[in-house]
Amino acid sequence: MSYDAALSIGSFPRAILHIDGDAFFASCEQSRNPALRGKPVVTGKERGIASSMSYEAKACGVTRAMPLHEIRKRCPNVVILPSDYETYSLLSKRLYAIVRRYTPDVEEYGIDECFADITGLRRPLHMSYEQIAERIKRELDTELGFTFSIGLAPNKVVAKVASKWKKPSGLTVIPAREIHTFLENLPAEKIWGIGRHTSNYLEKLGITTALQFARMRESEVRARFSKPFYEIWQELNGRFILPLTLEEKTSQASIQKMRTFTPPSNDKKFVFAQLSKNIENACIKARRYKLAARRITILLRTSTFHDTAAELSLSHGSAFPDEIVTACESPFNSLFNPRVTYRATAVILTKFEPVLSQQPDLFGESVRVERLVKLYDAVDAIAARYGKHTAFLGSSFAAHAYAQHKGDRGDAPERKHMGIKGETKRQRLNIPMFIGDVS
DNA sequence: TCTGGGGTCCTAGGACCC
DNA sequence: TCTGGGGTCCTAGGACCC
């Protein structure tokens, strides 16, 4: 969209809400298990660091990404739980549904937050925008069993500022005329969309607060910054520029799987096994969405956090780890440097096509692909019954062994719902499946 | 913040064509 | 061999988000 078109959208005032769950994951756990209410609760056990902390835990000084041993030291009565994304997603859906009682114009921005456009609802509801926001908040708080913070403003960027203004359980209204008051002491990097890099650049220009940024001359902003920052600047000055994305996301542009291992390693077989396992995981997800990737990116991260990557294209879309692992062997070999130690590998699948449109060009190809389809239908069925990675590629063996040794429960939530728990059963069921030449 | 994992969007610049 | 101008498509990489 051109700038001019965007400006014309901003010609009438809007009432935009940003609704944000307070300590969402920890709150979900407290809501589900009332015995946890009032207690310090931390999620992220499976990662070894905090991903969400209840306000009671924050009061002990627990911060995001804090290691668990540190947390226990600061907060001896803390309850540490593994993340359960299924439950959080369900509560997330209920959040959206409650907001949709008022307007269909809801953007599901994240698992714990959304935007809503309530413009024009004052008359039909006989309430002010603030009263509507209050009512939504009350319904969320009571029906979900924990609190939300809401911002009401003329656009998304300012609504974000507003919802963060008072937490937890805040309701902050920022009318267009008062925006600058709220920006005065707000560091520029606190603005949604302004990250570390841009705030450093702003600092060089002598700009540290959001208000200083908002007061820059328009011509200077357009000359110095790219489009996203110009849009933010416009919204900080009260215009409505960024539309809500209402469409449900049905497909995705990429699937990425990354895993860190400690200590870093320069064992080529081991590192390749890590990559191979990531490829298996990425393919599982791709098959679940009925997608086949034509482009594969592999990435090695060194112990000094230096990333090297290689890309390859496939002649047809694939979601089969056999094919992809084989195709990745040679790029991996050229990427891998035995004098360097690595701490993580990743694979990124892109250029998706729907599985159905796969049209292998050769007859022999199609027979081979058909076998793979059947094989992975069986693998997915086994996974559905006994748990993910019950069967896996021989090339991934070292990585699976490592994960068991480390007690990596990265996939635990899914397994839990399948009635399989613990390591012993899993070990018993772990049948390495060596798939070499299937044709 | 001594650094986990999964995404999206934007832009510059090269390849290629007329 | 050098000279014009303009368009589209694609990719690499940066920046940011939760």
Short mmCIF file of C-alpha atoms (C1' of nucleotides) in Angstrom, two decimals, chain A residues 47 196 227 253-254 256-258 260 285 305, chain B residues 1-11:
data_model
loop_
_atom_site.label_atom_id
_atom_site.label_comp_id
_atom_site.label_asym_id
_atom_site.label_seq_id
_atom_site.Cartn_x
_atom_site.Cartn_y
_atom_site.Cartn_z
CA ARG A 47 14.03 -25.49 29.13
CA ARG A 196 17.90 -2.60 19.92
CA LYS A 227 8.78 2.10 5.95
CA ALA A 253 5.71 -19.45 5.02
CA SER A 254 8.39 -21.41 6.85
CA GLN A 256 12.08 -23.94 11.49
CA LYS A 257 13.55 -26.39 13.98
CA MET A 258 16.57 -25.50 16.04
CA THR A 260 21.09 -26.27 21.19
CA LYS A 285 5.23 -30.49 11.40
CA PHE A 305 27.43 -17.68 18.30
"C1'" DT B 1 20.17 -10.71 29.10
"C1'" DC B 2 26.32 -14.05 28.34
"C1'" DT B 3 22.26 -15.47 24.73
"C1'" DG B 4 16.04 -20.69 23.63
"C1'" DG B 5 13.15 -21.42 19.72
"C1'" DG B 6 9.85 -20.12 16.10
"C1'" DG B 7 8.21 -16.86 13.16
"C1'" DT B 8 7.26 -12.40 9.68
"C1'" DC B 9 8.27 -8.45 6.92
"C1'" DC B 10 11.21 -5.19 4.39
"C1'" DT B 11 14.95 -3.72 1.36
#
